[in-house]
Tab-separated table of C-alpha atoms and ligand atoms in Angstrom:
chain	number	residue	atom	x	y	z
V	1	MET	CA	-38.733	92.455	57.648
V	2	ALA	CA	-37.429	90.152	60.326
V	3	THR	CA	-38.448	86.503	60.476
V	4	THR	CA	-39.298	84.006	63.201
V	5	LYS	CA	-35.752	82.687	62.922
V	6	ASP	CA	-34.300	86.180	63.478
V	7	TYR	CA	-36.265	86.446	66.734
V	8	GLY	CA	-35.047	82.970	67.770
V	9	LEU	CA	-38.559	81.797	68.607
V	10	GLY	CA	-38.333	78.118	67.776
V	11	GLU	CA	-38.250	75.521	65.067
V	12	TYR	CA	-41.609	76.292	63.449
V	13	THR	CA	-42.058	79.331	61.214
V	14	PHE	CA	-45.666	79.955	62.271
V	15	PRO	CA	-47.141	79.492	65.744
V	16	ARG	CA	-49.557	76.743	66.739
V	17	GLY	CA	-53.002	78.000	67.692
V	18	TRP	CA	-56.438	79.246	66.769
V	19	PHE	CA	-56.351	82.164	64.381
V	20	MET	CA	-59.006	84.346	62.852
V	21	VAL	CA	-59.249	84.018	59.069
V	22	ALA	CA	-62.345	86.108	58.306
V	23	ASP	CA	-65.163	88.285	59.545
V	24	ALA	CA	-68.011	85.745	59.374
V	25	THR	CA	-70.239	88.215	57.504
V	26	THR	CA	-67.832	88.070	54.555
V	27	VAL	CA	-67.944	84.271	54.248
V	28	THR	CA	-70.628	83.275	51.736
V	29	ALA	CA	-71.263	80.709	49.009
V	30	ILE	CA	-69.037	82.858	46.804
V	31	PRO	CA	-65.555	81.578	47.665
V	32	LYS	CA	-62.914	83.958	48.946
V	33	ALA	CA	-59.209	83.609	48.265
V	34	VAL	CA	-57.339	84.138	51.527
V	35	ARG	CA	-53.682	83.756	52.415
V	36	PHE	CA	-52.225	83.042	55.847
V	37	PHE	CA	-49.169	81.102	57.126
V	38	GLY	CA	-47.569	81.558	53.692
V	39	THR	CA	-50.365	79.380	52.289
V	40	ASP	CA	-53.228	80.080	49.881
V	41	PHE	CA	-56.719	78.944	50.861
V	42	ALA	CA	-60.243	78.898	49.464
V	43	LEU	CA	-62.835	79.934	52.076
V	44	TYR	CA	-66.577	79.572	51.524
V	45	ARG	CA	-69.837	78.830	53.297
V	46	GLY	CA	-71.519	75.495	52.561
V	47	LYS	CA	-75.093	75.813	51.332
V	48	THR	CA	-76.288	72.667	53.119
V	49	SER	CA	-74.671	73.044	56.540
V	50	GLY	CA	-74.210	76.833	56.538
V	51	LYS	CA	-70.719	76.129	57.891
V	52	ALA	CA	-67.528	77.925	56.904
V	53	ILE	CA	-65.177	75.611	54.993
V	54	LEU	CA	-61.463	76.246	54.498
V	55	LEU	CA	-59.562	74.253	51.861
V	56	ASP	CA	-56.087	74.499	50.412
V	57	ALA	CA	-56.482	76.658	47.333
V	58	TYR	CA	-54.804	74.654	44.583
V	59	CYS	CA	-56.586	71.895	42.699
V	60	PRO	CA	-54.638	68.590	42.636
V	61	HIS	CA	-55.582	68.030	38.964
V	62	MET	CA	-53.592	70.858	37.374
V	63	GLY	CA	-53.019	73.394	40.108
V	64	THR	CA	-55.803	75.909	39.507
V	65	HIS	CA	-56.604	78.330	42.345
V	66	ILE	CA	-60.135	77.259	43.255
V	67	ALA	CA	-61.235	80.645	44.625
V	68	LYS	CA	-59.718	83.016	42.090
V	69	ASN	CA	-61.945	82.870	39.073
V	70	THR	CA	-64.791	85.061	37.842
V	71	THR	CA	-65.259	83.929	34.227
V	72	SER	CA	-65.439	80.111	34.117
V	73	TYR	CA	-68.935	78.693	33.561
V	74	ALA	CA	-68.177	76.277	36.432
V	75	VAL	CA	-68.094	79.426	38.566
V	76	LEU	CA	-70.842	81.440	36.879
V	77	ASP	CA	-73.269	78.502	37.087
V	78	GLY	CA	-72.828	78.280	40.873
V	79	GLN	CA	-69.498	77.018	42.096
V	80	VAL	CA	-70.689	75.791	45.500
V	81	GLU	CA	-73.073	72.809	45.368
V	82	GLY	CA	-74.358	71.768	48.782
V	83	ASP	CA	-71.189	71.863	50.869
V	84	SER	CA	-68.945	70.998	47.906
V	85	ILE	CA	-67.081	73.294	45.541
V	86	ARG	CA	-66.072	72.930	41.883
V	87	CYS	CA	-62.693	73.833	40.451
V	88	PRO	CA	-63.069	76.489	37.738
V	89	TYR	CA	-60.824	74.729	35.189
V	90	HIS	CA	-62.277	71.220	34.587
V	91	ALA	CA	-65.056	71.305	37.206
V	92	TRP	CA	-63.789	68.606	39.525
V	93	ARG	CA	-65.839	68.910	42.692
V	94	PHE	CA	-64.454	68.720	46.236
V	95	GLY	CA	-66.388	68.002	49.426
V	96	PRO	CA	-65.955	69.898	52.714
V	97	ASP	CA	-63.491	67.148	53.732
V	98	GLY	CA	-61.377	68.152	50.715
V	99	LYS	CA	-61.920	64.865	48.859
V	100	CYS	CA	-62.924	65.002	45.196
V	101	ASP	CA	-66.500	63.705	45.032
V	102	HIS	CA	-67.358	64.228	41.350
V	103	ILE	CA	-65.557	64.540	38.015
V	104	PRO	CA	-68.018	65.496	35.268
V	105	TYR	CA	-66.235	63.619	32.445
V	106	TYR	CA	-65.008	60.490	34.227
V	107	ASP	CA	-66.951	57.480	35.578
V	108	GLY	CA	-64.025	55.491	36.994
V	109	PRO	CA	-62.936	55.432	40.617
V	110	ILE	CA	-61.720	58.820	41.798
V	111	PRO	CA	-58.012	58.612	42.651
V	112	LYS	CA	-57.089	59.014	46.341
V	113	ALA	CA	-54.681	61.787	45.452
V	114	ALA	CA	-57.579	63.843	44.106
V	115	SER	CA	-58.013	65.787	47.327
V	116	VAL	CA	-57.053	69.054	48.919
V	117	ARG	CA	-56.370	69.618	52.592
V	118	SER	CA	-59.419	70.651	54.609
V	119	TRP	CA	-58.661	72.699	57.738
V	120	PRO	CA	-60.377	72.600	61.175
V	121	VAL	CA	-62.620	75.673	61.359
V	122	MET	CA	-64.697	77.222	64.175
V	123	GLU	CA	-67.075	80.133	64.022
V	124	THR	CA	-68.030	82.195	67.047
V	125	MET	CA	-68.896	85.819	67.889
V	126	GLY	CA	-69.007	86.751	64.218
V	127	CYS	CA	-65.494	85.478	63.458
V	128	VAL	CA	-64.176	82.445	61.594
V	129	TYR	CA	-61.078	80.709	62.993
V	130	VAL	CA	-58.697	78.019	61.807
V	131	TRP	CA	-56.648	75.670	63.967
V	132	TYR	CA	-53.075	75.830	62.691
V	133	ASP	CA	-50.580	73.259	63.947
V	134	PRO	CA	-47.258	72.471	62.259
V	135	GLU	CA	-47.400	69.043	63.982
V	136	GLY	CA	-50.901	68.378	62.658
V	137	GLY	CA	-52.334	67.770	66.151
V	138	GLU	CA	-55.807	68.382	67.544
V	139	PRO	CA	-56.535	71.719	69.273
V	140	ASP	CA	-55.313	71.724	72.876
V	141	TYR	CA	-57.416	74.702	73.964
V	142	ALA	CA	-60.794	76.085	72.875
V	143	VAL	CA	-61.500	79.188	70.807
V	144	PRO	CA	-62.596	81.829	73.314
V	145	SER	CA	-66.289	82.661	73.168
V	146	HIS	CA	-68.155	84.926	75.582
V	147	PRO	CA	-71.782	85.057	76.753
V	148	GLU	CA	-72.053	88.825	76.114
V	149	TRP	CA	-72.501	87.965	72.427
V	150	ASP	CA	-75.953	86.535	73.153
V	151	ASP	CA	-76.904	89.032	75.863
V	152	PRO	CA	-79.354	91.653	74.482
V	153	GLN	CA	-78.017	94.227	76.958
V	154	TRP	CA	-74.741	94.165	75.052
V	155	VAL	CA	-74.196	95.748	71.643
V	156	ARG	CA	-72.313	93.374	69.369
V	157	TRP	CA	-69.299	94.645	67.500
V	158	LYS	CA	-68.946	95.235	63.808
V	159	ILE	CA	-65.483	93.923	63.111
V	160	ASP	CA	-62.897	96.515	61.990
V	161	ASP	CA	-60.704	95.049	59.258
V	162	LEU	CA	-57.328	96.702	59.861
V	163	GLY	CA	-55.537	94.960	57.005
V	164	GLU	CA	-52.028	93.600	56.757
V	165	LEU	CA	-49.286	94.910	59.000
V	166	HIS	CA	-45.752	94.379	57.789
V	167	ALA	CA	-44.286	93.511	61.160
V	168	HIS	CA	-43.583	90.188	62.823
V	169	PRO	CA	-46.295	89.306	65.386
V	170	GLN	CA	-43.613	89.335	68.102
V	171	GLU	CA	-43.775	93.141	67.951
V	172	ILE	CA	-47.493	93.020	68.762
V	173	ILE	CA	-47.113	90.404	71.501
V	174	ASP	CA	-44.611	92.709	73.268
V	175	ASN	CA	-47.521	95.083	73.916
V	176	ILE	CA	-49.029	92.788	76.565
V	177	THR	CA	-46.126	93.633	78.894
V	178	ASP	CA	-45.443	97.151	77.661
V	179	LEU	CA	-46.135	99.293	80.717
V	180	THR	CA	-44.084	102.295	79.670
V	181	HIS	CA	-45.721	102.972	76.282
V	182	LEU	CA	-49.109	103.514	77.958
V	183	GLY	CA	-48.256	107.106	78.944
V	184	PRO	CA	-46.661	108.460	75.773
V	185	ILE	CA	-48.752	106.517	73.244
V	186	HIS	CA	-52.190	106.290	74.869
V	187	GLY	CA	-52.123	109.176	77.335
V	188	SER	CA	-52.649	106.866	80.310
V	189	THR	CA	-51.483	107.646	83.826
V	190	VAL	CA	-51.012	104.124	85.060
V	191	GLU	CA	-51.648	103.499	88.759
V	192	TYR	CA	-51.217	99.721	88.862
V	193	PHE	CA	-49.883	97.139	86.437
V	194	GLU	CA	-49.063	93.466	86.446
V	195	ASN	CA	-48.686	90.516	84.110
V	196	GLU	CA	-49.499	86.895	84.611
V	197	PHE	CA	-48.623	83.937	82.393
V	198	ARG	CA	-50.566	80.738	82.661
V	199	GLY	CA	-50.074	78.058	80.012
V	200	PRO	CA	-51.389	79.367	76.675
V	201	GLN	CA	-52.621	82.580	78.330
V	202	ALA	CA	-50.803	85.858	78.847
V	203	ILE	CA	-52.608	88.343	81.079
V	204	GLN	CA	-52.204	92.063	81.753
V	205	ARG	CA	-54.077	93.959	84.462
V	206	GLN	CA	-53.732	97.707	84.558
V	207	GLY	CA	-55.642	100.776	85.638
V	208	GLY	CA	-55.246	104.519	85.520
V	209	GLY	CA	-56.456	107.719	83.930
V	210	HIS	CA	-56.875	107.854	80.159
V	211	ARG	CA	-57.380	110.784	77.814
V	212	THR	CA	-60.140	109.393	75.604
V	213	LEU	CA	-61.694	106.287	77.158
V	214	VAL	CA	-62.840	107.679	80.547
V	215	SER	CA	-64.767	110.766	81.637
V	216	ALA	CA	-62.975	113.875	82.900
V	217	ASP	CA	-64.133	113.404	86.518
V	218	GLY	CA	-60.983	111.572	87.500
V	219	SER	CA	-62.394	108.081	87.120
V	220	LEU	CA	-60.023	105.322	86.108
V	221	LEU	CA	-59.871	103.077	83.098
V	222	HIS	CA	-59.382	99.498	84.218
V	223	THR	CA	-58.415	96.896	81.672
V	224	ASP	CA	-58.097	93.194	82.313
V	225	THR	CA	-56.556	91.844	79.126
V	226	TRP	CA	-55.603	88.362	78.090
V	227	TYR	CA	-54.299	86.390	75.162
V	228	THR	CA	-55.756	82.961	74.636
V	229	GLY	CA	-53.012	81.412	72.555
V	230	PRO	CA	-50.725	83.445	70.314
V	231	GLY	CA	-53.268	85.394	68.249
V	232	ILE	CA	-56.500	86.187	70.112
V	233	LEU	CA	-56.687	88.997	72.655
V	234	TYR	CA	-59.672	90.086	74.717
V	235	SER	CA	-59.841	92.914	77.205
V	236	SER	CA	-62.506	93.589	79.807
V	237	VAL	CA	-62.677	97.374	79.909
V	238	ARG	CA	-64.281	99.486	82.617
V	239	GLY	CA	-64.322	103.210	81.843
V	240	PHE	CA	-67.076	105.252	80.216
V	241	TYR	CA	-68.807	101.951	79.606
V	242	ASP	CA	-68.228	98.320	80.437
V	243	ALA	CA	-66.885	96.853	77.259
V	244	LEU	CA	-65.184	93.811	75.832
V	245	MET	CA	-62.402	94.657	73.425
V	246	TYR	CA	-61.080	92.236	70.846
V	247	ILE	CA	-57.828	92.386	68.898
V	248	THR	CA	-56.675	89.490	66.794
V	249	HIS	CA	-53.770	88.916	64.462
V	250	THR	CA	-52.935	86.071	62.107
V	251	PRO	CA	-49.580	85.516	60.391
V	252	VAL	CA	-49.690	86.064	56.626
V	253	GLU	CA	-46.036	85.627	55.712
V	254	ASP	CA	-43.042	85.081	57.981
V	255	GLY	CA	-42.852	88.697	59.147
V	256	SER	CA	-46.346	90.054	58.505
V	257	VAL	CA	-49.792	89.716	60.067
V	258	TYR	CA	-53.415	90.492	59.293
V	259	VAL	CA	-55.203	92.396	62.068
V	260	TRP	CA	-58.842	92.872	63.144
V	261	HIS	CA	-60.427	94.792	66.021
V	262	GLY	CA	-63.845	94.870	67.660
V	263	LEU	CA	-65.542	96.198	70.788
V	264	MET	CA	-68.762	95.064	72.448
V	265	VAL	CA	-70.403	97.518	74.818
V	266	LYS	CA	-72.769	96.955	77.744
V	267	SER	CA	-75.745	99.280	77.527
V	268	ALA	CA	-77.797	100.672	80.418
V	269	HIS	CA	-80.920	98.881	79.176
V	270	ALA	CA	-82.034	95.261	79.403
V	271	VAL	CA	-82.262	95.369	75.631
V	272	ALA	CA	-79.903	97.780	73.908
V	273	THR	CA	-81.700	100.622	72.103
V	274	ALA	CA	-80.850	102.203	68.735
V	275	GLU	CA	-79.166	105.028	70.647
V	276	ASP	CA	-77.096	102.492	72.607
V	277	VAL	CA	-75.957	101.035	69.293
V	278	THR	CA	-74.901	104.492	68.073
V	279	ASN	CA	-72.978	105.137	71.303
V	280	ALA	CA	-71.367	101.700	71.166
V	281	ARG	CA	-70.159	102.365	67.622
V	282	LEU	CA	-68.613	105.651	68.759
V	283	PHE	CA	-66.900	103.904	71.675
V	284	GLN	CA	-65.621	101.180	69.355
V	285	GLU	CA	-64.198	103.903	67.121
V	286	ALA	CA	-62.436	105.519	70.116
V	287	SER	CA	-60.988	102.095	70.938
V	288	ARG	CA	-59.894	101.562	67.337
V	289	LEU	CA	-58.185	104.954	67.341
V	290	ALA	CA	-56.380	104.064	70.596
V	291	PHE	CA	-55.164	100.863	68.942
V	292	ALA	CA	-54.180	102.809	65.814
V	293	GLN	CA	-51.678	104.668	67.996
V	294	ASP	CA	-49.809	101.381	68.488
V	295	PHE	CA	-50.346	100.437	64.862
V	296	GLU	CA	-48.630	103.572	63.590
V	297	VAL	CA	-45.475	102.705	65.525
V	298	TRP	CA	-45.483	99.053	64.418
V	299	SER	CA	-45.947	99.906	60.765
V	300	SER	CA	-42.691	101.849	60.553
V	301	LYS	CA	-40.398	100.622	63.335
V	302	ARG	CA	-37.391	98.415	62.658
V	303	PRO	CA	-37.620	94.916	64.092
V	304	CYS	CA	-36.674	94.712	67.758
V	305	LEU	CA	-34.739	91.458	68.003
V	306	GLN	CA	-33.551	92.283	71.500
V	307	VAL	CA	-35.157	94.795	73.883
V	308	LEU	CA	-32.779	97.217	75.578
V	309	GLN	CA	-34.712	96.619	78.747
V	310	LEU	CA	-34.750	98.762	81.900
V	311	PRO	CA	-35.826	97.495	85.348
V	312	THR	CA	-38.827	99.853	85.177
V	313	ASP	CA	-39.947	98.543	81.763
V	314	GLY	CA	-42.561	95.788	81.697
V	315	PRO	CA	-41.288	92.167	81.643
V	316	PHE	CA	-40.793	91.919	77.873
V	317	HIS	CA	-38.428	88.961	78.230
V	318	LYS	CA	-41.179	86.969	79.987
V	319	ALA	CA	-43.717	87.650	77.220
V	320	ARG	CA	-41.124	86.617	74.650
V	321	ALA	CA	-40.404	83.406	76.557
V	322	TRP	CA	-44.169	82.723	76.793
V	323	TYR	CA	-44.610	83.284	73.034
V	324	LYS	CA	-41.912	80.692	72.210
V	325	GLN	CA	-44.092	77.778	73.346
V	326	PHE	CA	-46.195	78.117	70.183
V	327	PHE	CA	-43.187	77.776	67.876
V	328	GLN	CA	-41.958	74.576	69.527
V	329	PRO	CA	-43.222	70.994	69.461
V	330	ARG	CA	-45.822	70.404	72.153
V	331	SER	CA	-43.403	68.124	73.960
V	332	LYS	CA	-41.228	71.169	74.679
V	333	ALA	CA	-44.039	73.681	75.262
V	334	ALA	CA	-44.894	72.401	78.754
V	335	GLU	CA	-41.308	72.919	79.924
V	336	LEU	CA	-41.283	76.477	78.516
V	337	CYS	CA	-44.533	77.245	80.344
V	338	LYS	CA	-43.092	75.969	83.615
V	339	GLN	CA	-40.277	78.494	83.274
V	340	VAL	CA	-42.586	81.457	82.684
V	341	ASP	CA	-45.891	80.740	84.479
V	342	GLY	CA	-46.515	83.179	87.329
V	343	VAL	CA	-47.339	86.792	88.224
V	344	TYR	CA	-44.872	89.588	87.435
V	345	THR	CA	-44.850	93.139	88.685
V	346	VAL	CA	-42.658	96.057	87.688
V	347	LYS	CA	-40.280	97.967	89.939
V	348	GLY	CA	-41.974	101.024	91.460
V	349	MET	CA	-45.453	100.126	90.177
V	350	PRO	CA	-48.191	98.674	92.443
V	351	ALA	CA	-49.607	95.235	91.578
V	352	ALA	CA	-53.251	94.945	90.547
V	353	PRO	CA	-55.765	95.048	93.424
V	354	ALA	CA	-58.125	92.066	93.659
V	355	SER	CA	-60.928	94.296	92.349
V	356	ALA	CA	-59.000	94.712	89.071
V	357	LYS	CA	-59.515	91.086	88.154
V	358	VAL	CA	-62.694	91.871	86.269
V	359	GLY	CA	-62.099	89.651	83.270
V	360	GLN	CA	-61.659	86.312	84.997
V	361	ARG	CA	-62.227	84.448	81.771
V	362	TYR	CA	-58.785	82.988	81.675
S	1	FES	S1	-57.255	72.015	37.466
S	1	FES	FE1	-58.919	71.740	38.774
S	1	FES	S2	-60.237	70.450	37.717
S	1	FES	FE2	-58.525	70.620	36.425
S	2	FE2	FE1	-50.843	99.869	73.204
């Protein structure tokens, strides 16, 4: 398992950005133990606000994992009170800001050190995100959110939990520029392809035939795909259906990631019918299986610290340069962007026609 240092990405182990931490449907008043960025967290939904709350997992009193207990009476009697949560061991209670707000056996002033870190959380389109920043700064871009979620013509996704992948996220990021895997892996016959980098966004526009995601009448699959930051990818898909694909990955350890997938589908009706929902689920499954073709390679390949790149490969080196910005202090990120921002085409492959820019959300 290769690390961030092995790839030479920058001084921080984990990238700055918004990252998914849970399918929102799994976040309830029963706390969940989750682990990302080499850190253990307690994740729960406040009963008063209904908001997802993410705290560091270990209690400052004696180090108990707040979200890993099923037998303490402090848990069995209802661990979440309002938006606060009790530690299983001695029932100290912590607010959503992470500060201890009640100790059942002590009337004195609560020490300042009696607090856990509370993380900035956002919830949108059925997903819960955390802002992770090694410098501790405020978010410098917004979590992407799209109007299709609230459009009744569109069928919402049911998130596919793809589990932990024991590969460094760099291997996944490479995919955004990987023109030449599209034929062998996905059965695509690519007719145009280009990349664009723009600040925290990395864009891929491509179109061509596809074995499973278009009809047999020779129509093309067009995808307009973009990363917003280092971990959230959307793709506007035009093929059998108009669809919005979602792939997201969050570092777990230095060299592994957790991955989710979803697909929203535009139906032919003003309000999607039960049959539209069934068809959308089938299309999401076809999309998941297409992604699984990449996943199989990533789960067993050796780390690629340096691409043996051909002129007719996609611009891997540009995507790798783009990805570095998130592992550097912000003061250096702007300079890195300046070096990589722009549109890139590949030798012998037409650039995207204007009509291919269907996403336009970036
Ligand atoms: S260890 Fe958490 S209250 Fe004592
Ligand atoms: Fe792929």
